[in-house]
Backbone as XML, in Angstrom:
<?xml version="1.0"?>
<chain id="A" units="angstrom">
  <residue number="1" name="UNK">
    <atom name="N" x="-26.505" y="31.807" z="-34.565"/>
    <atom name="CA" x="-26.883" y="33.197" z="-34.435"/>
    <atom name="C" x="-25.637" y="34.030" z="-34.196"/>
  </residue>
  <residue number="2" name="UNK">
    <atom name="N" x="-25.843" y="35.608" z="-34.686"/>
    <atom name="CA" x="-24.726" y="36.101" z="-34.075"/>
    <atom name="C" x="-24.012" y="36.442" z="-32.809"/>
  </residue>
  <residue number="3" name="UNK">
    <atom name="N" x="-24.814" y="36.075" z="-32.009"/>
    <atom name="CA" x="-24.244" y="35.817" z="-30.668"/>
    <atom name="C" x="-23.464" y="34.387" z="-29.982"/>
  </residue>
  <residue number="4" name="UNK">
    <atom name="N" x="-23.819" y="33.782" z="-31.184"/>
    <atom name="CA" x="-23.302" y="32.217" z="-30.602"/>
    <atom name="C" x="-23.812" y="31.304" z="-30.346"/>
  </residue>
  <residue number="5" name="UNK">
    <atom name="N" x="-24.882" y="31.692" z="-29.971"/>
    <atom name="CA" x="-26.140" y="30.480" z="-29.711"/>
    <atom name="C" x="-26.286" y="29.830" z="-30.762"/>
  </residue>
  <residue number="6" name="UNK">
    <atom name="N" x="-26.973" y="28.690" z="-30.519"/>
    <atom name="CA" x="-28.314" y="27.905" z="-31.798"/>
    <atom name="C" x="-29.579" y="27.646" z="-31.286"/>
  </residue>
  <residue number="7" name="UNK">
    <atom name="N" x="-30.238" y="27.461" z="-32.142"/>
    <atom name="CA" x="-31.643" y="27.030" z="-32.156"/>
    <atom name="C" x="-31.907" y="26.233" z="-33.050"/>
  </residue>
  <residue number="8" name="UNK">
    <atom name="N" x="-33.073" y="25.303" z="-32.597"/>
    <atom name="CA" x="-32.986" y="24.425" z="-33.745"/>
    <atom name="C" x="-34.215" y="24.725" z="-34.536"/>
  </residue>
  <residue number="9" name="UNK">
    <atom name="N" x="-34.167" y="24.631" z="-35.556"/>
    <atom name="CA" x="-35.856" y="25.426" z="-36.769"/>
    <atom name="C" x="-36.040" y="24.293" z="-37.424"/>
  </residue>
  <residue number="10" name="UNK">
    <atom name="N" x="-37.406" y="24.457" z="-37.268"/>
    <atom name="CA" x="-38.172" y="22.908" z="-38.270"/>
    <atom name="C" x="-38.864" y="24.093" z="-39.452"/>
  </residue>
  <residue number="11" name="UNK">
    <atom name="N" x="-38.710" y="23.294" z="-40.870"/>
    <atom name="CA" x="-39.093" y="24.142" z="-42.052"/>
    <atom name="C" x="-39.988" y="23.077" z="-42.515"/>
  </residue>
  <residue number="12" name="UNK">
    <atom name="N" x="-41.064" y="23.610" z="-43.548"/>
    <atom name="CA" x="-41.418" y="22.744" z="-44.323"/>
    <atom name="C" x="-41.707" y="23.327" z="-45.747"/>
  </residue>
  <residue number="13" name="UNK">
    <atom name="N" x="-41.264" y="22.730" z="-46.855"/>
    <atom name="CA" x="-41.599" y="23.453" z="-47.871"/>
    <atom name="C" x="-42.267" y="22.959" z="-49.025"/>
  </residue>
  <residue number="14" name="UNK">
    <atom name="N" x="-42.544" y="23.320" z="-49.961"/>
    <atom name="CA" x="-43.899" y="23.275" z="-51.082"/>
    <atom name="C" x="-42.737" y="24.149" z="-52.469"/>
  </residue>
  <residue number="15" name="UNK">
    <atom name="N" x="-42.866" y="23.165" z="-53.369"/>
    <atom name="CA" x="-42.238" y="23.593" z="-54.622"/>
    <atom name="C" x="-42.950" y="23.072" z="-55.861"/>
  </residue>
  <residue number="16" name="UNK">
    <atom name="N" x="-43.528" y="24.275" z="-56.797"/>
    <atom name="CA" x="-44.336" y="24.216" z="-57.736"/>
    <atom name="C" x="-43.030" y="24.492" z="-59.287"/>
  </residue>
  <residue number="17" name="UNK">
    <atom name="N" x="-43.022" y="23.829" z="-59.835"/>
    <atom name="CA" x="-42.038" y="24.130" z="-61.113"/>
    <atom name="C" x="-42.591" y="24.191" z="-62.130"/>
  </residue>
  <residue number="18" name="UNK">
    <atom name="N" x="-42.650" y="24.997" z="-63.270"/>
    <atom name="CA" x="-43.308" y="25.307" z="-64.320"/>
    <atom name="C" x="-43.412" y="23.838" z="-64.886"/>
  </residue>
  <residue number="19" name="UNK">
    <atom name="N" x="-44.295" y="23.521" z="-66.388"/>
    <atom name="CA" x="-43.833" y="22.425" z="-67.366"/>
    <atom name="C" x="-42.429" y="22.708" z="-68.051"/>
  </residue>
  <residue number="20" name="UNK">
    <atom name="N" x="-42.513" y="24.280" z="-68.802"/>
    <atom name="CA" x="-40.904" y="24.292" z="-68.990"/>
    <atom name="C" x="-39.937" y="24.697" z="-68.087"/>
  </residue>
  <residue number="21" name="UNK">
    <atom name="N" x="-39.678" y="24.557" z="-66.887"/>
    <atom name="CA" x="-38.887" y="24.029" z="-66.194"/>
    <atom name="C" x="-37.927" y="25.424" z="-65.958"/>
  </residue>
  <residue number="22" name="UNK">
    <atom name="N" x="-38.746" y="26.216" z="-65.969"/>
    <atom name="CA" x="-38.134" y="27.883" z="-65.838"/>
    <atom name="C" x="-38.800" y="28.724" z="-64.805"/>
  </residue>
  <residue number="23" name="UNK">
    <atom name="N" x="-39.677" y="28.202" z="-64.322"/>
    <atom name="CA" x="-40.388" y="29.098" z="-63.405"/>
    <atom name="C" x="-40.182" y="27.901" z="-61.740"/>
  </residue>
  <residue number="24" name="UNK">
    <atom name="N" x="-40.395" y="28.841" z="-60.709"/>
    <atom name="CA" x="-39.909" y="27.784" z="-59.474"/>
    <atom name="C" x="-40.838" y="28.517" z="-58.620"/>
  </residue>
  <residue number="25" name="UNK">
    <atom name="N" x="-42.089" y="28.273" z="-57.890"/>
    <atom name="CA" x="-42.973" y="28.775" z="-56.609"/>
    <atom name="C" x="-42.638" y="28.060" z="-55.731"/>
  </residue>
  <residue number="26" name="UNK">
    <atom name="N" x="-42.302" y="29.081" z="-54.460"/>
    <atom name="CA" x="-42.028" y="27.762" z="-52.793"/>
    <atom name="C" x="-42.980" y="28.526" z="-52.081"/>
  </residue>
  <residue number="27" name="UNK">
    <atom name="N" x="-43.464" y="27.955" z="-51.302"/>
    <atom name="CA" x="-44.085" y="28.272" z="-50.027"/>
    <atom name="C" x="-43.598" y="27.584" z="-48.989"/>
  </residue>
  <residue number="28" name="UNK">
    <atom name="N" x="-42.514" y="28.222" z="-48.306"/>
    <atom name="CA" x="-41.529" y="28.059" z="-47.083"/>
    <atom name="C" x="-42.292" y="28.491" z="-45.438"/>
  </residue>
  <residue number="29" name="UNK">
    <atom name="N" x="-42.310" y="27.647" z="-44.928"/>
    <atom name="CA" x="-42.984" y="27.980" z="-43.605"/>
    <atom name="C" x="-41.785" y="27.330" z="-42.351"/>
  </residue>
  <residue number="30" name="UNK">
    <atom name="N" x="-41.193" y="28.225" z="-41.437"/>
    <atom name="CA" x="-40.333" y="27.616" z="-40.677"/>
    <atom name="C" x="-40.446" y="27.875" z="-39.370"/>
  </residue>
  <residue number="31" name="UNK">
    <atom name="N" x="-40.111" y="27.181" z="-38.134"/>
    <atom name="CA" x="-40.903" y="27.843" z="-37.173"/>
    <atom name="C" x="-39.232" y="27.088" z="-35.909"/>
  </residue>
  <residue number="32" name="UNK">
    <atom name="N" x="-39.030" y="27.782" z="-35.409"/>
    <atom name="CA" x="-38.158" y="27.423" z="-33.978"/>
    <atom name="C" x="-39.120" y="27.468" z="-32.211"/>
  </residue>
  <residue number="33" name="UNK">
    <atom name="N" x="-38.440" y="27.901" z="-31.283"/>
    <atom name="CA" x="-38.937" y="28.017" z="-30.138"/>
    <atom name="C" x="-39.503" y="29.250" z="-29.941"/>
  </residue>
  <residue number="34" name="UNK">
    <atom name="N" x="-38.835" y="30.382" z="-30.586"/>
    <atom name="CA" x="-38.678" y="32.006" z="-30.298"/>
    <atom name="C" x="-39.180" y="32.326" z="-31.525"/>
  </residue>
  <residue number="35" name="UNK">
    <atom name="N" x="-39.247" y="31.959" z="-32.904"/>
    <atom name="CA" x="-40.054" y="32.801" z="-34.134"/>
    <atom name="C" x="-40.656" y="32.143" z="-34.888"/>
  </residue>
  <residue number="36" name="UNK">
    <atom name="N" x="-41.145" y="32.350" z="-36.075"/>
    <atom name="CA" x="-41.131" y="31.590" z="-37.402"/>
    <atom name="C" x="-41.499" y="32.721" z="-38.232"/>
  </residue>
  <residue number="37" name="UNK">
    <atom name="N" x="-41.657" y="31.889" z="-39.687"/>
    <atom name="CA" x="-41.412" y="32.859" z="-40.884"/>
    <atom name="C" x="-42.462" y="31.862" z="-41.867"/>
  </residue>
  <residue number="38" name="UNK">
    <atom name="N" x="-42.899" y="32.957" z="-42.578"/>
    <atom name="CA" x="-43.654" y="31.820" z="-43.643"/>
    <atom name="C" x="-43.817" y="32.659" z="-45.460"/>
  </residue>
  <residue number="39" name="UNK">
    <atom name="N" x="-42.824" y="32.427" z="-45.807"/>
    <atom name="CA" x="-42.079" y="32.733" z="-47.172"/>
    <atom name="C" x="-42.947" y="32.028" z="-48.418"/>
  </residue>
  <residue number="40" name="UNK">
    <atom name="N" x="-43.055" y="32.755" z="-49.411"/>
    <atom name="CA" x="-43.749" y="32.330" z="-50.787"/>
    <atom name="C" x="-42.774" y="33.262" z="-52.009"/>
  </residue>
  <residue number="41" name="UNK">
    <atom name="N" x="-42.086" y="32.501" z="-52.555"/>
    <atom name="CA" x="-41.428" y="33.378" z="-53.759"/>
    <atom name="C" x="-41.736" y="32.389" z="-54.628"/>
  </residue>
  <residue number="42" name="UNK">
    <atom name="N" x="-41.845" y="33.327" z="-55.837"/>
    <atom name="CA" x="-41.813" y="32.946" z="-57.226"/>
    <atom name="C" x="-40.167" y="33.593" z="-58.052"/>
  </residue>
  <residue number="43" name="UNK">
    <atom name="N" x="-39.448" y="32.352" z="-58.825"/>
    <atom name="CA" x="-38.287" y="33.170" z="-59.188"/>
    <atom name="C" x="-38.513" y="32.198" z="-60.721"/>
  </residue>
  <residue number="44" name="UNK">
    <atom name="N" x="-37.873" y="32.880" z="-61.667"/>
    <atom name="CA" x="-37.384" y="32.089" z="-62.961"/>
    <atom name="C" x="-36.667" y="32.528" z="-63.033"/>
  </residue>
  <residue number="45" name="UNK">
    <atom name="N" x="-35.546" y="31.572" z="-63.695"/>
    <atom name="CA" x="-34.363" y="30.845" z="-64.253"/>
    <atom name="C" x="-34.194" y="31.150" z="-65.907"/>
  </residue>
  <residue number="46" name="UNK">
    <atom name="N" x="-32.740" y="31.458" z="-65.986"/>
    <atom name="CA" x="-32.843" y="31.446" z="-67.393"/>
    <atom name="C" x="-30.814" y="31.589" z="-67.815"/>
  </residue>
  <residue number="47" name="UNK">
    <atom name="N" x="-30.715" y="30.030" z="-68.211"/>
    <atom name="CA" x="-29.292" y="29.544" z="-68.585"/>
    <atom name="C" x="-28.564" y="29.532" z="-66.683"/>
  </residue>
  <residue number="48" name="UNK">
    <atom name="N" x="-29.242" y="29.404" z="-65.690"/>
    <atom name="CA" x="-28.921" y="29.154" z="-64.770"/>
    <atom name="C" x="-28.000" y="30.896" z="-63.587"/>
  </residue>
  <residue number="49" name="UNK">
    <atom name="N" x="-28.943" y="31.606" z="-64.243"/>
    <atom name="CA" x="-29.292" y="32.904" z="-63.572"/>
    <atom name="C" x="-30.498" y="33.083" z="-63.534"/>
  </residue>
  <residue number="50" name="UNK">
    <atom name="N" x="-31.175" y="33.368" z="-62.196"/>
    <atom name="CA" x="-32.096" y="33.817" z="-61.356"/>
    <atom name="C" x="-32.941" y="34.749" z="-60.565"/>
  </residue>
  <residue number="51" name="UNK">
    <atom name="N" x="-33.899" y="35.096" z="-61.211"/>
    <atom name="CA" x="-34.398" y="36.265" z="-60.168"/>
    <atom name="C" x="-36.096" y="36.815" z="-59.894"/>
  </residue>
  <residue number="52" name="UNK">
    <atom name="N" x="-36.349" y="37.108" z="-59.285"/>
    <atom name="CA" x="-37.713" y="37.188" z="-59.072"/>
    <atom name="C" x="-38.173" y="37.758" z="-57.696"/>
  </residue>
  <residue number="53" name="UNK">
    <atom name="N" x="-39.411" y="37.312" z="-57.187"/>
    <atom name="CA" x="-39.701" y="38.343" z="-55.744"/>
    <atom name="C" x="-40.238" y="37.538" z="-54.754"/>
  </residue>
  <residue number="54" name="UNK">
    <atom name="N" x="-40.292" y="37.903" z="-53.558"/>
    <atom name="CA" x="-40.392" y="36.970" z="-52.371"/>
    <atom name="C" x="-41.737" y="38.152" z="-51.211"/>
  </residue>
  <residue number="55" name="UNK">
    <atom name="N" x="-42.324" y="37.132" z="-50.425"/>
    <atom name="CA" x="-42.883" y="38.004" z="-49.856"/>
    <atom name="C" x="-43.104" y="37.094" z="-47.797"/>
  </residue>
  <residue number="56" name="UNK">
    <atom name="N" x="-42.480" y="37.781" z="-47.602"/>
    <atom name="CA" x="-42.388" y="36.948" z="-45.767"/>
    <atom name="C" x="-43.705" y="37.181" z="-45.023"/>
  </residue>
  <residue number="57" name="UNK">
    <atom name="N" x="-44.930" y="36.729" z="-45.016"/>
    <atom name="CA" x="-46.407" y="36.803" z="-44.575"/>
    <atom name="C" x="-46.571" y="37.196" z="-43.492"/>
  </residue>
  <residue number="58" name="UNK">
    <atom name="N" x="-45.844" y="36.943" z="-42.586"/>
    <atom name="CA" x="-46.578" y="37.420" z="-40.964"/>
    <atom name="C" x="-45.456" y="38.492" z="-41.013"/>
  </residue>
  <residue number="59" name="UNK">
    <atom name="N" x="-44.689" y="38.919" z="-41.413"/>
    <atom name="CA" x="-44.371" y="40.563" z="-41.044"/>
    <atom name="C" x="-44.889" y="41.470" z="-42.276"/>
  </residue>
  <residue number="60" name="UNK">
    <atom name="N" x="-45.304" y="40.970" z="-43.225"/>
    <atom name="CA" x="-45.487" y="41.948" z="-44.397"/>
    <atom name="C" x="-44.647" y="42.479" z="-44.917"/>
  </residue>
  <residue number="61" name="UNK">
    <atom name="N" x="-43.566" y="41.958" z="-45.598"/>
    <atom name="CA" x="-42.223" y="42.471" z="-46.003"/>
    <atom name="C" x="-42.505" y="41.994" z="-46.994"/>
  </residue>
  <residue number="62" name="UNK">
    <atom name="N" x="-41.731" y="42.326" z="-48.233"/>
    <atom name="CA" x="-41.534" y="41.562" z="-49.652"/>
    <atom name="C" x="-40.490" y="42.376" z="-50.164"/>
  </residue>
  <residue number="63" name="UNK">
    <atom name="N" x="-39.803" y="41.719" z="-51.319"/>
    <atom name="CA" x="-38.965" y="42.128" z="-51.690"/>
    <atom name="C" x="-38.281" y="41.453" z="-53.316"/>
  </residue>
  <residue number="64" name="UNK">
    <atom name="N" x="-37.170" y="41.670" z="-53.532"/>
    <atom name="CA" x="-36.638" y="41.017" z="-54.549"/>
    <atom name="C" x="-35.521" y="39.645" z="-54.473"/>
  </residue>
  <residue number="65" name="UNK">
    <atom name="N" x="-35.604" y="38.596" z="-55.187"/>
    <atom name="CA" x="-34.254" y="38.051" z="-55.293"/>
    <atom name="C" x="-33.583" y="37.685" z="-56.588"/>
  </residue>
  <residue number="66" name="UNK">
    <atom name="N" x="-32.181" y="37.556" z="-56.255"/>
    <atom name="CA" x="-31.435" y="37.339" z="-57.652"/>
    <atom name="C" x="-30.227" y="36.409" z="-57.175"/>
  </residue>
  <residue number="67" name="UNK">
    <atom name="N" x="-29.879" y="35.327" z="-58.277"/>
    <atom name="CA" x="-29.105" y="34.922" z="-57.982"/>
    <atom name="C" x="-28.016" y="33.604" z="-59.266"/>
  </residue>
  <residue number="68" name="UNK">
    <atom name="N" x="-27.922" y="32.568" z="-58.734"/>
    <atom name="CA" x="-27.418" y="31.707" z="-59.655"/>
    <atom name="C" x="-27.597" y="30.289" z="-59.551"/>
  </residue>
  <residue number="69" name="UNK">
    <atom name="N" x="-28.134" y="29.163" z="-60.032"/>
    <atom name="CA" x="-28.482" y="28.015" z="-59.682"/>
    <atom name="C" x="-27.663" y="26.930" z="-60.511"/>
  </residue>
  <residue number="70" name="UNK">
    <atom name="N" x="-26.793" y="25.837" z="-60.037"/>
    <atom name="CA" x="-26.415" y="24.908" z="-60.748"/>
    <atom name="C" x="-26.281" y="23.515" z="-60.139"/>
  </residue>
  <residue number="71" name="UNK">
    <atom name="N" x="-26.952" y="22.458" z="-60.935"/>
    <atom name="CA" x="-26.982" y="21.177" z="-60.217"/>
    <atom name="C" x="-27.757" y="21.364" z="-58.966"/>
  </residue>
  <residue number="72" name="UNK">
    <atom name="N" x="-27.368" y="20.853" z="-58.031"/>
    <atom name="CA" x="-28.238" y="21.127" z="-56.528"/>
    <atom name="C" x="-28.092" y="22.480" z="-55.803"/>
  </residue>
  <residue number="73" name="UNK">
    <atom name="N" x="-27.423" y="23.192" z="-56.368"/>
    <atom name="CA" x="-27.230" y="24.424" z="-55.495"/>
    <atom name="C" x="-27.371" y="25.597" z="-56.068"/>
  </residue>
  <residue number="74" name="UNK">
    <atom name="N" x="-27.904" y="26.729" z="-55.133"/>
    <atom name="CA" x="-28.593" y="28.187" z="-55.232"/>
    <atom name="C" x="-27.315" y="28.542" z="-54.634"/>
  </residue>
  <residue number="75" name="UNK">
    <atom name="N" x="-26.836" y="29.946" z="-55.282"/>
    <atom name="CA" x="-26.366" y="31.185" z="-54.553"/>
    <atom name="C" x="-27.213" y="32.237" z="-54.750"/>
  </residue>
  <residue number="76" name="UNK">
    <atom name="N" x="-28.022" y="33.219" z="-53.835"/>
    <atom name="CA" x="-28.558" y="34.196" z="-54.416"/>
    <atom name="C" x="-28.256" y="35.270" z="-53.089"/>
  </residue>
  <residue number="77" name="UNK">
    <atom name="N" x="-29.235" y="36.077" z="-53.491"/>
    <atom name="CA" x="-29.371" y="37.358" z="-52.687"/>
    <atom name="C" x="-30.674" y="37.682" z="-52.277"/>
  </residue>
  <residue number="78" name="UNK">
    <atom name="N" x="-31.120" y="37.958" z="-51.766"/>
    <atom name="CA" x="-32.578" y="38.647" z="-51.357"/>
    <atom name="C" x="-32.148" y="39.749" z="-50.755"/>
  </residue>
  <residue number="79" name="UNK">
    <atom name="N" x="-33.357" y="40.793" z="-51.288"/>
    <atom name="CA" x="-33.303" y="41.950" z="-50.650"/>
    <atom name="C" x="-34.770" y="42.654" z="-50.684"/>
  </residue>
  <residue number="80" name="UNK">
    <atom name="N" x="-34.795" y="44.026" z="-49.743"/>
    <atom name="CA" x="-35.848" y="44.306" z="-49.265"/>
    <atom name="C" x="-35.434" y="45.756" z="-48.361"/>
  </residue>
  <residue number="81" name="UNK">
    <atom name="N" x="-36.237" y="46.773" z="-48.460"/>
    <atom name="CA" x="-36.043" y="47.994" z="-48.190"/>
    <atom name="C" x="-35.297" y="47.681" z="-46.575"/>
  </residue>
  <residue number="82" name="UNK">
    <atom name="N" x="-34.235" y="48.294" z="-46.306"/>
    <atom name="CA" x="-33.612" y="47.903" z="-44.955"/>
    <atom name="C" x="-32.943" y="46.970" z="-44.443"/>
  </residue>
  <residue number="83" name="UNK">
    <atom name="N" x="-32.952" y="45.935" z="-45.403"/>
    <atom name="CA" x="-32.863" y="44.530" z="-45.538"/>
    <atom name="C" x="-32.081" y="43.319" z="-46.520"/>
  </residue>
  <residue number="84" name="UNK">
    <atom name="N" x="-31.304" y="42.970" z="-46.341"/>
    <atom name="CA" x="-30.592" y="42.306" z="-47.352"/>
    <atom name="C" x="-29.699" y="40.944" z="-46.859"/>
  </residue>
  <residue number="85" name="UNK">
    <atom name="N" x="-29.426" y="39.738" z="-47.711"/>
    <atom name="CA" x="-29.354" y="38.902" z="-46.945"/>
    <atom name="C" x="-29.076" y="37.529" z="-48.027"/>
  </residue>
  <residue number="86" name="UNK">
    <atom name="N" x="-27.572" y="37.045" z="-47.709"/>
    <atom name="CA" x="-26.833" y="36.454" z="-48.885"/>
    <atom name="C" x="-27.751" y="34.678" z="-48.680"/>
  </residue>
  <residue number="87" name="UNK">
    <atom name="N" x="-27.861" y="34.071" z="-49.618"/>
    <atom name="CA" x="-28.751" y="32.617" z="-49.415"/>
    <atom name="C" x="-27.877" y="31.555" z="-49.736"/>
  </residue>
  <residue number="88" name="UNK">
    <atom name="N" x="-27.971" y="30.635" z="-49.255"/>
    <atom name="CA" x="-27.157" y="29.437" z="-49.955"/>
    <atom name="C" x="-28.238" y="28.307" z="-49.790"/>
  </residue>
  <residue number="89" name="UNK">
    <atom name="N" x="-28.372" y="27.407" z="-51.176"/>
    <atom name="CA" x="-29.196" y="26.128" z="-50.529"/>
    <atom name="C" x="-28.257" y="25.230" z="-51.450"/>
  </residue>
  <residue number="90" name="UNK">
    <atom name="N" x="-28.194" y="24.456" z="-50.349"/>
    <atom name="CA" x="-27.574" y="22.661" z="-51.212"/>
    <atom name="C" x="-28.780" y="21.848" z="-51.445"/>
  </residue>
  <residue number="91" name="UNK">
    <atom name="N" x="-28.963" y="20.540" z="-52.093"/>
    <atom name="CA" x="-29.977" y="19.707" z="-52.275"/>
    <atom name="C" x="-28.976" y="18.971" z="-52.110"/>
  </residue>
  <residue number="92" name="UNK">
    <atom name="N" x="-29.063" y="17.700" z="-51.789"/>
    <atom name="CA" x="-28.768" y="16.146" z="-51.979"/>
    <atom name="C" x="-29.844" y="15.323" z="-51.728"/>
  </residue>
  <residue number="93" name="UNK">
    <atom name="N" x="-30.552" y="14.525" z="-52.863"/>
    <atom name="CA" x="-31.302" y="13.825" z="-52.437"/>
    <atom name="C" x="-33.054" y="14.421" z="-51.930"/>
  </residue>
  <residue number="94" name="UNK">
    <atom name="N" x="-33.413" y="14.484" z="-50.909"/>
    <atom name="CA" x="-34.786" y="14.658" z="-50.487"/>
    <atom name="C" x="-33.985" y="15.595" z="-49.215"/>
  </residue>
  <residue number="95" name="UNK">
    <atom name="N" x="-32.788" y="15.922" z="-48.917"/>
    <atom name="CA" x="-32.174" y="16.971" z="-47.974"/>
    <atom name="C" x="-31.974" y="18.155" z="-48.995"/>
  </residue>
  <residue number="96" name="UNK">
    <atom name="N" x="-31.938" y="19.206" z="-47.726"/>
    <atom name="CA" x="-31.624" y="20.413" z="-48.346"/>
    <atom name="C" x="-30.952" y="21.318" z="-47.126"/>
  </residue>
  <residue number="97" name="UNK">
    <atom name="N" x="-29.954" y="21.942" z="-47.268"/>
    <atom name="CA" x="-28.949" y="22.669" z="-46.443"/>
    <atom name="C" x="-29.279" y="24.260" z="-46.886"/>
  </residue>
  <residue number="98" name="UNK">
    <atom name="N" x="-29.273" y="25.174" z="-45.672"/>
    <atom name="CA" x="-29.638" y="26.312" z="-46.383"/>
    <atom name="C" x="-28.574" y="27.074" z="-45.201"/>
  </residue>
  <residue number="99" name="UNK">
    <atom name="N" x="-28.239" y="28.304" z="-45.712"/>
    <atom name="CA" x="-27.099" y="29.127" z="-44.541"/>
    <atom name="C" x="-27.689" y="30.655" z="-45.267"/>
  </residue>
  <residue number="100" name="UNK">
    <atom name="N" x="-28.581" y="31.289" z="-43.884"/>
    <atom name="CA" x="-28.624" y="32.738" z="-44.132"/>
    <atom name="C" x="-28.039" y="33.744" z="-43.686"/>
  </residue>
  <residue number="101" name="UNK">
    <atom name="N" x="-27.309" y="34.396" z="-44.349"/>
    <atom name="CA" x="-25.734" y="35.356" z="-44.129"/>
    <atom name="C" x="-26.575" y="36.823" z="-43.828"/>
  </residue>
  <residue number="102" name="UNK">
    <atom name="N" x="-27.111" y="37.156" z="-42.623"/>
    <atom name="CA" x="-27.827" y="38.758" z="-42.845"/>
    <atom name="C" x="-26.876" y="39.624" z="-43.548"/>
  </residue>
  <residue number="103" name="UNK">
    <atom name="N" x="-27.034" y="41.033" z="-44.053"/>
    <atom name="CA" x="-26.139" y="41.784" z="-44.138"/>
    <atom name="C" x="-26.780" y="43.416" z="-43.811"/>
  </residue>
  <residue number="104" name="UNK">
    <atom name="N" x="-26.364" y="43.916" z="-43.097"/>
    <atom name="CA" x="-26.856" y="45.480" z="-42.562"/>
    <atom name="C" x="-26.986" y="46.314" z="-43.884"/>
  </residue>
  <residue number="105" name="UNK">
    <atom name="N" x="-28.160" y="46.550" z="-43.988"/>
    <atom name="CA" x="-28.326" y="47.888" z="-45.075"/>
    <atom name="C" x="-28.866" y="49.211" z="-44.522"/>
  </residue>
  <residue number="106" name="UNK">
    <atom name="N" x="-27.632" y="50.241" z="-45.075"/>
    <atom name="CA" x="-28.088" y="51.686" z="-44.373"/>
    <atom name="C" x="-28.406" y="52.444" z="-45.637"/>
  </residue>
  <residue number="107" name="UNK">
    <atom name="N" x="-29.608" y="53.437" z="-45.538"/>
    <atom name="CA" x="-30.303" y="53.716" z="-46.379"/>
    <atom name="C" x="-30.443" y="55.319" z="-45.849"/>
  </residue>
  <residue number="108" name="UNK">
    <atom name="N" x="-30.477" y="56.253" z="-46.378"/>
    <atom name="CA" x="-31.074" y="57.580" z="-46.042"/>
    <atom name="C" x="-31.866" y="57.954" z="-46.841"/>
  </residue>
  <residue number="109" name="UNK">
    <atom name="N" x="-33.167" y="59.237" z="-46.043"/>
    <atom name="CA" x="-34.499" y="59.333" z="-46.538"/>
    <atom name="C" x="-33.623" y="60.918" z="-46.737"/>
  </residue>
  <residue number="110" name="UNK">
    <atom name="N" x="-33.948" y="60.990" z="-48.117"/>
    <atom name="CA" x="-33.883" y="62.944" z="-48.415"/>
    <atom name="C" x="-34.965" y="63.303" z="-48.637"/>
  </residue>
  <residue number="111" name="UNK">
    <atom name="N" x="-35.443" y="64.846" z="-48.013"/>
    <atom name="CA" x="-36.680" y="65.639" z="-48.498"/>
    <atom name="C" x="-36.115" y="66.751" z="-48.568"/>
  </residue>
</chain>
């Protein structure tokens, strides 16, 4: 965390892949001592660029992501009104490594 601490988060996830092998559904549910989150995006792929939309269930947020996938690993982005937030996932095997980079988005309302 950005204060220094850790916590430790148990995830569990659900991955649906098209037949042609272009479409990717997760249903991500993760939970620590202090929160959890329970994530469903749909993204397709195409020559190993990425993008599609995500929606986080118990706060009611949704949003967009985009990114790049090769061999075992995602770089992308997600974003969301106020909200934005760099992704990394590794695979090896039946493991998966993930590092979420927040990033502050300032936005102004004109009338």
């Amino acid at each position: 965390m950005q204060s220094g601490t850790s916590e430790r988060i148990r995830c569990r996830a659900r991955y649906s892949v098209s037949q042609a092998g272009d479409e990717l559904v997760q249903d991500l549910r993760c939970a620590s001592d202090s929160d959890s989150i329970d994530v469903n995006s749909t993204s397709q792929s195409d020559q190993g660029s990425m993008s599609g939309t995500w929606t986080e269930l118990t706060r009611n947020v949704s949003g967009t992501l985009s990114g790049r996938a090769s061999g075992g690993s995602i770089q992308a982005r997600v974003t969301a009104l106020g909200f934005s937030a760099g992704l990394t996932v590794n695979t090896a095997g039946n493991t998966q490594s993930v590092t979420i980079i927040l990033r502050e988005t300032k936005f102004a309302v004109l009338s």
